[in-house]
mmCIF file of C-alpha atoms in Angstrom:
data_model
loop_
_atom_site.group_PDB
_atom_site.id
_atom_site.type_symbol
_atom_site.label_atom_id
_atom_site.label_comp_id
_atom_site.label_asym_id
_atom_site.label_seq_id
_atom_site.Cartn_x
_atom_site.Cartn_y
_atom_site.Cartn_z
ATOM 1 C CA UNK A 151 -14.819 -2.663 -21.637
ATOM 2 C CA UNK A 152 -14.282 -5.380 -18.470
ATOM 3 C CA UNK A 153 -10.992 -3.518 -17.890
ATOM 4 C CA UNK A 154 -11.862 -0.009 -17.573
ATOM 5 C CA UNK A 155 -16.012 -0.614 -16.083
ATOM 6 C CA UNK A 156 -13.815 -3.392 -13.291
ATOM 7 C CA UNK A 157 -11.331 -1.000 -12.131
ATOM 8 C CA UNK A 158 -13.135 2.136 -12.742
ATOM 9 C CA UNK A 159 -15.791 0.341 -9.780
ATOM 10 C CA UNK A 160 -12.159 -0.498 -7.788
ATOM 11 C CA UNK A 161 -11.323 3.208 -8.177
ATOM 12 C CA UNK A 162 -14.919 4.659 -7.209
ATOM 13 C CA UNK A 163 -14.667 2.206 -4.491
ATOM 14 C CA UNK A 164 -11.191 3.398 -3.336
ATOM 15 C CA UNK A 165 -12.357 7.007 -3.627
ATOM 16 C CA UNK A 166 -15.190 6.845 -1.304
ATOM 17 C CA UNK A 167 -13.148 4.819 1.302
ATOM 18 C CA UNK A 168 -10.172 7.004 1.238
ATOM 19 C CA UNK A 169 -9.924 8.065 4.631
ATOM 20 C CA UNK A 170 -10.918 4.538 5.980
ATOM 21 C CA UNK A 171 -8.352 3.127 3.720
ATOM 22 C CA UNK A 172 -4.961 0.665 5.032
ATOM 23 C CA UNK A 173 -1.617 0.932 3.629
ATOM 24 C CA UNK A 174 -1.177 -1.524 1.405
ATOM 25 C CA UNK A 175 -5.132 -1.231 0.189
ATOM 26 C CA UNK A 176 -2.703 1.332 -2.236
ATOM 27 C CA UNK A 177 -1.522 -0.905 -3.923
ATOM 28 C CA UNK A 178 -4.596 -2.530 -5.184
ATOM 29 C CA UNK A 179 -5.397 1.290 -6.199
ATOM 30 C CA UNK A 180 -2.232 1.387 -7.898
ATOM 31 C CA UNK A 181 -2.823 -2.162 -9.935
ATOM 32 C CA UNK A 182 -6.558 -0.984 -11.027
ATOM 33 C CA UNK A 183 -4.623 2.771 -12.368
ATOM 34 C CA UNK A 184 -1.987 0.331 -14.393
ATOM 35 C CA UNK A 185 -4.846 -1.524 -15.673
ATOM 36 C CA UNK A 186 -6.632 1.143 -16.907
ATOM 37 C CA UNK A 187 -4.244 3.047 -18.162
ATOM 38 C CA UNK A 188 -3.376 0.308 -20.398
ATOM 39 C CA UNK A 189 -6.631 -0.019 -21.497
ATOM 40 C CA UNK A 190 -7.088 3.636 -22.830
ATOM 41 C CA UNK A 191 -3.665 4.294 -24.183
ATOM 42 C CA UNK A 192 -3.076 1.056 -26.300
ATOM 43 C CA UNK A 193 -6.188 -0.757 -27.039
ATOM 44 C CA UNK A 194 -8.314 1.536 -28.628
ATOM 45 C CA UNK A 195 -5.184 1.584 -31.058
ATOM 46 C CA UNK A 196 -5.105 -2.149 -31.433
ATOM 47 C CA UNK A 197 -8.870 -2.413 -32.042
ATOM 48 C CA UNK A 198 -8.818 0.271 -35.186
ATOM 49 C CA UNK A 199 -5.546 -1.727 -36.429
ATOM 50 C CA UNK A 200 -7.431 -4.714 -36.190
ATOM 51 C CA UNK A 201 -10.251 -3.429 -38.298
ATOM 52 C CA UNK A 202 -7.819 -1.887 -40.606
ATOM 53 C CA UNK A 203 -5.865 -5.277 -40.850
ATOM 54 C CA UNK A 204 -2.936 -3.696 -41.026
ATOM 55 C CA UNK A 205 -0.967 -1.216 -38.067
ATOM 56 C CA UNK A 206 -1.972 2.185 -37.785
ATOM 57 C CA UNK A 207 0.483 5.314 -37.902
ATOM 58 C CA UNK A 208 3.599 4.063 -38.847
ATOM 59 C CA UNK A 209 6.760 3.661 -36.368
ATOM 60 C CA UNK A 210 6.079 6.545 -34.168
ATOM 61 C CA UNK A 211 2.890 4.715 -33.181
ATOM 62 C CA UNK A 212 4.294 1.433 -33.241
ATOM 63 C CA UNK A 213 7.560 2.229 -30.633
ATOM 64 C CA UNK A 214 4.191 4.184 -28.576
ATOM 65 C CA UNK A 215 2.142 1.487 -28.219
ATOM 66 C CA UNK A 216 4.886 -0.809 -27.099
ATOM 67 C CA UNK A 217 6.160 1.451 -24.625
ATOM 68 C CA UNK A 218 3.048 1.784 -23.331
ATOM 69 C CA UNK A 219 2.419 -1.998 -22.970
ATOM 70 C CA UNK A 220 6.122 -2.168 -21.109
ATOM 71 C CA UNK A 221 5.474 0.414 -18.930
ATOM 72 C CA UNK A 222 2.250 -0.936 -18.134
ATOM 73 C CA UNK A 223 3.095 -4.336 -17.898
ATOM 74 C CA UNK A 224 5.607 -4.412 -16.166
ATOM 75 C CA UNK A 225 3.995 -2.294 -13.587
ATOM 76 C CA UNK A 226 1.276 -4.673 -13.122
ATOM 77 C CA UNK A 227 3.930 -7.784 -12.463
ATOM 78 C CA UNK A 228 5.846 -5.936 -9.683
ATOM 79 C CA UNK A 229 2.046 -4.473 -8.014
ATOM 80 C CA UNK A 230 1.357 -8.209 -7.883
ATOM 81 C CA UNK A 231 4.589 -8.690 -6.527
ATOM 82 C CA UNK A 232 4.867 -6.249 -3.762
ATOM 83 C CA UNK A 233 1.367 -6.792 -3.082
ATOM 84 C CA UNK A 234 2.068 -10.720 -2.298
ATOM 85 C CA UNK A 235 5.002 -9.619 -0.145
ATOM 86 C CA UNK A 236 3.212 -7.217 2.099
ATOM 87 C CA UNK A 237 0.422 -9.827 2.485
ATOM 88 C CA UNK A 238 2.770 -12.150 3.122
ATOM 89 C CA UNK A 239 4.629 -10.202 5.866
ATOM 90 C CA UNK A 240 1.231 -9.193 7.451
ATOM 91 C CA UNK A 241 0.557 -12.636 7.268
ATOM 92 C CA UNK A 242 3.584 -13.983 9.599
ATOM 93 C CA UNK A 243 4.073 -11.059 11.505
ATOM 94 C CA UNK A 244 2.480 -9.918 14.685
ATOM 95 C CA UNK A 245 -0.161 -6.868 14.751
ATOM 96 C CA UNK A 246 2.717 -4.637 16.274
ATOM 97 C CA UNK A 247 5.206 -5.275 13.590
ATOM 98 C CA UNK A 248 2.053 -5.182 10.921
ATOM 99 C CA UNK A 249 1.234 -1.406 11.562
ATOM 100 C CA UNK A 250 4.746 -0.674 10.546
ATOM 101 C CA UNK A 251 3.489 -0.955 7.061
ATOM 102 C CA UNK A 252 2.631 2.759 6.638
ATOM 103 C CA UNK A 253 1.166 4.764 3.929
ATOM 104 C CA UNK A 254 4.148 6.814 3.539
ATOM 105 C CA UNK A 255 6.237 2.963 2.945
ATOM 106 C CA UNK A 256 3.682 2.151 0.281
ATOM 107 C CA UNK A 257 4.003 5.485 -1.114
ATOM 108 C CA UNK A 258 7.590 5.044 -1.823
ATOM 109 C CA UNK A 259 7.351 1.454 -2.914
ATOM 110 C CA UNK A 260 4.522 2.503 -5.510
ATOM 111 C CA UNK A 261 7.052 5.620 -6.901
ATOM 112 C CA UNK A 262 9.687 3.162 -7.136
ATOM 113 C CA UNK A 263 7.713 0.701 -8.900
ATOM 114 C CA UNK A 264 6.985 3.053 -11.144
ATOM 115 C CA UNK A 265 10.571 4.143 -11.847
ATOM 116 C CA UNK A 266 11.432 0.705 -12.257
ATOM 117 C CA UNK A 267 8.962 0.234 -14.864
ATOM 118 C CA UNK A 268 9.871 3.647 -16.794
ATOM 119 C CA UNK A 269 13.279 2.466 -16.644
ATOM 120 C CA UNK A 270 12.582 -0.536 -18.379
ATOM 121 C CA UNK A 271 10.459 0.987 -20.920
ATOM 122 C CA UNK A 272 12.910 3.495 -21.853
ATOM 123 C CA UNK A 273 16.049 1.353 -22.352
ATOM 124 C CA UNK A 274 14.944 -0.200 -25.969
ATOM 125 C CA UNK A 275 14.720 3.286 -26.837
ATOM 126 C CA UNK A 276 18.418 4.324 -25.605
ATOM 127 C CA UNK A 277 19.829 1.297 -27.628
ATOM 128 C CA UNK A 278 19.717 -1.905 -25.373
ATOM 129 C CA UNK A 279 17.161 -3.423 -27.092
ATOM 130 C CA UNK A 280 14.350 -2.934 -30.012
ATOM 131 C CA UNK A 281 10.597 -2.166 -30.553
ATOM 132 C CA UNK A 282 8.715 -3.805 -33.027
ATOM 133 C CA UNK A 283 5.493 -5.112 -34.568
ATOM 134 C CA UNK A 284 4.096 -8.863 -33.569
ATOM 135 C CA UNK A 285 4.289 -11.182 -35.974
ATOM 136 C CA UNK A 286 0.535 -11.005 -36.586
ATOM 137 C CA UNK A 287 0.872 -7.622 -38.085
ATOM 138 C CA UNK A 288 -1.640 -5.608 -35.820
ATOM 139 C CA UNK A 289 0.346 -5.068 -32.107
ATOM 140 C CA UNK A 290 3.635 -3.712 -31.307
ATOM 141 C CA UNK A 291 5.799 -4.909 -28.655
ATOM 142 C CA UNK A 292 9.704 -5.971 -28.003
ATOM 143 C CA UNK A 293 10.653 -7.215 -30.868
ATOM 144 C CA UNK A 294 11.625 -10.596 -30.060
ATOM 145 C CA UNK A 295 13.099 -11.924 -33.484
ATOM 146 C CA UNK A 296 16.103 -9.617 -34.473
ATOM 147 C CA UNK A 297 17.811 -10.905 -30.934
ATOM 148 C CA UNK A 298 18.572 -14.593 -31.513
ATOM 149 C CA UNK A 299 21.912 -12.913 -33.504
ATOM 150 C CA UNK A 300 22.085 -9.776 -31.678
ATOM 151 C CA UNK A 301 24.048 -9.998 -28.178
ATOM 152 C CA UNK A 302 22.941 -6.978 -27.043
ATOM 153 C CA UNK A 303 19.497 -7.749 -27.943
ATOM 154 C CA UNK A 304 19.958 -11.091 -26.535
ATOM 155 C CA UNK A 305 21.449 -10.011 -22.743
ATOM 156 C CA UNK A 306 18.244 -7.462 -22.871
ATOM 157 C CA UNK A 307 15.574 -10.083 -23.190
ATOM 158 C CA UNK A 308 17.782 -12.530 -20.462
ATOM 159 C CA UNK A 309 17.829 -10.001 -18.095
ATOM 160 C CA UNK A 310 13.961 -8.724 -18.610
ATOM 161 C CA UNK A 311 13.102 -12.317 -18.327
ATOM 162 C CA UNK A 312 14.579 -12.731 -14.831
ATOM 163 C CA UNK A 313 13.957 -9.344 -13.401
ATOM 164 C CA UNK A 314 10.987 -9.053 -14.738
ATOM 165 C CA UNK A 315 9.038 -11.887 -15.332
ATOM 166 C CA UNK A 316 10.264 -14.983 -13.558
ATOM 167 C CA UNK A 317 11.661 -13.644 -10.232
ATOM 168 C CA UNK A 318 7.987 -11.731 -9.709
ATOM 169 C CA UNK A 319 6.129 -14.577 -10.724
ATOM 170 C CA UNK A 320 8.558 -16.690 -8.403
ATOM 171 C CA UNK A 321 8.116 -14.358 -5.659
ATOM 172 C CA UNK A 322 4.174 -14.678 -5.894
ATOM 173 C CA UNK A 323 3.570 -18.697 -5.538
ATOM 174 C CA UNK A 324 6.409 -18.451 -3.207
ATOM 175 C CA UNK A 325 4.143 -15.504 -0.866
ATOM 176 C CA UNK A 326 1.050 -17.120 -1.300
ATOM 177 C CA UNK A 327 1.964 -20.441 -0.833
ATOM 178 C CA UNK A 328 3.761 -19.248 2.536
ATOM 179 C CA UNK A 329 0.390 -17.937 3.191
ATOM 180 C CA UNK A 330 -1.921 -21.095 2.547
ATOM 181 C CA UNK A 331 0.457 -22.855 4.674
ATOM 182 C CA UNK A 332 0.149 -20.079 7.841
ATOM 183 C CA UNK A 333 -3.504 -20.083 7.727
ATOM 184 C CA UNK A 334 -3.445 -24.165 7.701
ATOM 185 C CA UNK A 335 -1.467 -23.913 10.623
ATOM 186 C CA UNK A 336 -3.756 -21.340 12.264
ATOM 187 C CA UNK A 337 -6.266 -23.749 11.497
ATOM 188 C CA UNK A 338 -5.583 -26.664 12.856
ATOM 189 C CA UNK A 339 -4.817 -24.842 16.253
ATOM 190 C CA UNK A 340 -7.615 -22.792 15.946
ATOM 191 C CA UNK A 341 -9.645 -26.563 15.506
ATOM 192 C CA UNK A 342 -7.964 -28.222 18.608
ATOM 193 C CA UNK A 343 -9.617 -25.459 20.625
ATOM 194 C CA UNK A 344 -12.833 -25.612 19.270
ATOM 195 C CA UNK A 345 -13.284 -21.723 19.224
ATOM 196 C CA UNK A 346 -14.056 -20.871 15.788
ATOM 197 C CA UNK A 347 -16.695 -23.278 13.955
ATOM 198 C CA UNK A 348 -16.400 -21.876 10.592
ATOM 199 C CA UNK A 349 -12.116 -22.125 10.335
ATOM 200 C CA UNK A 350 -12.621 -24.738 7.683
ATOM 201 C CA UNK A 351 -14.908 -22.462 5.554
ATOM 202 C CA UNK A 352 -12.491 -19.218 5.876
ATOM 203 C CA UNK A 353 -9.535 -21.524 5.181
ATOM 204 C CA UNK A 354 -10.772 -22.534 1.787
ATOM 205 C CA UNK A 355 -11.537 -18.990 0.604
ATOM 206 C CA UNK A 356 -8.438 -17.523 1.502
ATOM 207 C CA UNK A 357 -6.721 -20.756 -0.001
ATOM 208 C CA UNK A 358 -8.412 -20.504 -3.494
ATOM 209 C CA UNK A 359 -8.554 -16.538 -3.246
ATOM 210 C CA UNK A 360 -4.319 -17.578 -3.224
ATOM 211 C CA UNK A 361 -4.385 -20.093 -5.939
ATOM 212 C CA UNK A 362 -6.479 -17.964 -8.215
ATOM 213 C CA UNK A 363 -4.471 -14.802 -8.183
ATOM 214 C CA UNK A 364 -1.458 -16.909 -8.912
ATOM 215 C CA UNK A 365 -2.563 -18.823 -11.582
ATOM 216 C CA UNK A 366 -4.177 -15.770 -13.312
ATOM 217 C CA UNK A 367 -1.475 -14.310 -13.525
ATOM 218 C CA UNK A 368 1.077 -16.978 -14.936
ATOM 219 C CA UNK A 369 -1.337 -18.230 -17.037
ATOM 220 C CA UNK A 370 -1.995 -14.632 -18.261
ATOM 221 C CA UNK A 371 1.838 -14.427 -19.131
ATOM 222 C CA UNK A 372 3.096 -17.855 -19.589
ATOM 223 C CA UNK A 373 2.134 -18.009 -22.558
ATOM 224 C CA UNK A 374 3.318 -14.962 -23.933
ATOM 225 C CA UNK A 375 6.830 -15.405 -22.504
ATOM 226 C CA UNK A 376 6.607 -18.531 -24.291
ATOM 227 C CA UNK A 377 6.112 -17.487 -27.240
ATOM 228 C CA UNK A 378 7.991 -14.872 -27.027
ATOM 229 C CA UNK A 379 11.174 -16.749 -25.808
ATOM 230 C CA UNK A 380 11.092 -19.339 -28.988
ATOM 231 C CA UNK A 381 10.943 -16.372 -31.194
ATOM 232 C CA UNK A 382 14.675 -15.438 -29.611
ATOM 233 C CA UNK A 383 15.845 -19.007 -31.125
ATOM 234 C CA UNK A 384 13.776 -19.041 -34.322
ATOM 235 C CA UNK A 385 12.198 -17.426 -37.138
ATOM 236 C CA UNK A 386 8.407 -15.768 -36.640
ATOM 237 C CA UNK A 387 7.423 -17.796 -39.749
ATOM 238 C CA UNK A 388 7.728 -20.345 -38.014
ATOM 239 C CA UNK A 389 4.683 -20.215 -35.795
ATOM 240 C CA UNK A 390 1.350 -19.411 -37.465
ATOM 241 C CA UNK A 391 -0.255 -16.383 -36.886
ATOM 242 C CA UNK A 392 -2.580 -17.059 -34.415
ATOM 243 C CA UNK A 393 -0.213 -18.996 -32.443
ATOM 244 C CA UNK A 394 1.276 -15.562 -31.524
ATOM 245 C CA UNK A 395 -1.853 -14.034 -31.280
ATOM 246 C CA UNK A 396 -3.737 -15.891 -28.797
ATOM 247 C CA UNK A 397 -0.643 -15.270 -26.218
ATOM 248 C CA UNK A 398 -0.623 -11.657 -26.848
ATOM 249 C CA UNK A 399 -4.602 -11.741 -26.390
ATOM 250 C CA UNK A 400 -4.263 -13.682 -22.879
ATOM 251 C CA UNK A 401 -1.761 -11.106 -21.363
ATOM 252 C CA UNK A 402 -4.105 -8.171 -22.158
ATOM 253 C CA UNK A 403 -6.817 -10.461 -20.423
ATOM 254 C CA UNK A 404 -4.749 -9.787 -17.484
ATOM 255 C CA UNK A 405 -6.313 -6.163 -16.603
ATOM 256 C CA UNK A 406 -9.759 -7.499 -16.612
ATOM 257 C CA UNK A 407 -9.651 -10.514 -13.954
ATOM 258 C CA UNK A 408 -8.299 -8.691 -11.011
ATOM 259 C CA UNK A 409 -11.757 -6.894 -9.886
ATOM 260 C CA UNK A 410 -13.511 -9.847 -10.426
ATOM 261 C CA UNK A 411 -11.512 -11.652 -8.294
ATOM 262 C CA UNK A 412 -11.982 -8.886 -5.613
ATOM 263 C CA UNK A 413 -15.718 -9.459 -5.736
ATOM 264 C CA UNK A 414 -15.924 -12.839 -5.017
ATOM 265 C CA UNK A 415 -13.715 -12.927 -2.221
ATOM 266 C CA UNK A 416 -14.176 -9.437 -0.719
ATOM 267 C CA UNK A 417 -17.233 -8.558 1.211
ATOM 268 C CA UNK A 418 -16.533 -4.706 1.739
ATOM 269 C CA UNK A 419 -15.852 -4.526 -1.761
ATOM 270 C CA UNK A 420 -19.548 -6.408 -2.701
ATOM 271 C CA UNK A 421 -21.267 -3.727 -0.262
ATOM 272 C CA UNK A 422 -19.499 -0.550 -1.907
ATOM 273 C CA UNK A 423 -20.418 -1.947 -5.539
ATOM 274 C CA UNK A 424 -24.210 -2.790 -4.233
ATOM 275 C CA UNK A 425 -24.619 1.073 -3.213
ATOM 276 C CA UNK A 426 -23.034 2.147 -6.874
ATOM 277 C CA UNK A 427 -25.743 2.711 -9.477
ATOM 278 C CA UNK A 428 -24.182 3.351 -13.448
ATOM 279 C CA UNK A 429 -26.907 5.872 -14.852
ATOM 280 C CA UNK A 430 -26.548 7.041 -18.042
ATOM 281 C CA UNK A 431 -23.663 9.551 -18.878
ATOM 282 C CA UNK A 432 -21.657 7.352 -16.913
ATOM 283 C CA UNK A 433 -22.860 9.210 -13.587
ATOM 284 C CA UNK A 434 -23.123 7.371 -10.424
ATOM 285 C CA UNK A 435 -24.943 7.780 -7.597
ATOM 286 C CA UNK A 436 -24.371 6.634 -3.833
ATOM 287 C CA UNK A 437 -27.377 4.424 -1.964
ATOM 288 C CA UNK A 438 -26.724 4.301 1.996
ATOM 289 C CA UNK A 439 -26.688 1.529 3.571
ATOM 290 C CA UNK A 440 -25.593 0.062 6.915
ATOM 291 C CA UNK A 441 -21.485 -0.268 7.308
ATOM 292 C CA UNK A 442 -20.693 -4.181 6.683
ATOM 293 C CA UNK A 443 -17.440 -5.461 8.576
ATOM 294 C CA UNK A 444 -15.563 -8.396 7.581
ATOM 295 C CA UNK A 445 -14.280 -11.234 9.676
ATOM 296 C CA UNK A 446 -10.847 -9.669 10.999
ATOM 297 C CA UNK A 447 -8.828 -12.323 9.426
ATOM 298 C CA UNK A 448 -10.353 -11.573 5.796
ATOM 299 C CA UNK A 449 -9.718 -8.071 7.036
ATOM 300 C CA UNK A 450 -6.075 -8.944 7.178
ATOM 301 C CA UNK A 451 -5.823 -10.427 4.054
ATOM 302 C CA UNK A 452 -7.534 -7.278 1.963
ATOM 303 C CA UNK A 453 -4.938 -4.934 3.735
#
């Protein structure tokens, strides 16, 4: 329910501001669609399993549902990804060289994230690795334990690990940190001068708006990969149910956090949910209101 009512609002949001819009403001659209569609096309399943206490509809359902979760997974981790390199780049790079980052670039980087991520999804089901159920009997995914004796199985999960898990992940504390050390710097130059009183306020914002995106998502996916990883080496009876569960659970979380995030730390995106009014049937209706701006370097960092 967080998942889909958060980024439906990021959506709605994104919908009414189309034409006003920057480049890489796409690829927050594009991490809110991933999110969703993650939400509607494997939960619902997981939910009715979970009642049942047993998984629902067999094999074809099972290899479905952890497609699904692949595809949209791994989607998510390189949005993040390319999202921390753009801001990153916009970051260190003067206004000219900014403005290079055109719709028609993100465009192509979204398409090829999503090839990427199809690609990925589809090789367990040309024979380089397996789907499966969890341990816990009630969720589908790669199915970890038949590759601690299977080579092929083995090289699969190796190279998803790096390419897609630890290398994004990598690439984000490496981004953001590069930007909480730029807008130090900026700082303390800006605070020599005296010119703009409340540097120390903006710098702590964008700082923690850095550290939380960061740690929400490797602590959404730690411990999955975790888990995951020692089932490679060792038997699933091993670990007690819920020890695999609760790692599954947090990954899920992972659709849910991003619009609340977006709240607290984006003005424009406070206003547009203030003039949004849920009536029943879902309908919603627009309030007017005066335009709010943003201080241009919080500008910066939503675009």
């Amino acid at each position: 329910i967080l998942t889909i009512l958060g980024n439906s609002a990021v959506l709605a949001t994104a919908a009414k501001r189309s034409s006003l819009l920057k480049s890489p403001e796409l690829l927050t659209v594009n991490l809110a669609v991933a999110d969703i569609g993650m939400a509607i096309s494997m939960y619902p399943l997981a939910i009715a399993s979970a009642w049942n206490h047993a998984w629902l509809g067999g094999d074809a359902s099972c290899i479905y549902y952890a497609l699904m979760g692949f595809l949209f997974g791994v989607c998510s981790m390189m949005t993040l990804c390319a999202m921390a390199v753009i801001r990153f780049l916009v970051t260190n790079s003067s206004k000219s060289n900014s403005n290079k980052i055109t719709k028609n670039t993100v465009f192509i980087l979204i398409a090829s994230i999503w090839l990427y991520s199809l690609l990925w999804a589809i090789l367990p089901l040309v024979g380089w690795g397996y789907y499966g159920p969890e341990p816990f009997g009630i969720s589908c995914t790669i199915a970890w334990s038949k590759f601690h004796n299977s080579s092929n199985g083995f090289s699969f999960i190796l190279s998803m690990f790096l390419l897609c898990t630890v290398l994004p992940a990598l690439t984000i504390v490496a981004c953001y940190l590069g930007i909480a050390w730029k807008v130090h710097k900026a700082y303390q130059e800006i605070q020599n001068i005296d010119r703009i009183p409340n540097a120390a306020k903006l710098e702590k914002k964008l700082t923690l708006m850095a550290m939380l995106i960061s740690v929400g998502f490797l602590s959404s996916w730690t411990p999955y990969a975790a888990a995951s990883f020692w089932s490679i080496f060792n038997s699933s009876a091993s670990l007690q149910p819920i020890v695999t569960l609760l790692p599954c659970l947090f990954a899920k979380s992972s659709t849910a956090y991003n619009p609340f995030i977006y709240y607290i730390f984006s003005k424009t995106f406070r206003c547009e949910i203030k003039k949004l009014q849920c009536c029943c049937g879902w309908r919603v209706r627009y309030f007017s209101s005066d335009n709010s701006t943003e201080n241009p370097v919080s500008m910066m960092w939503s675009g």
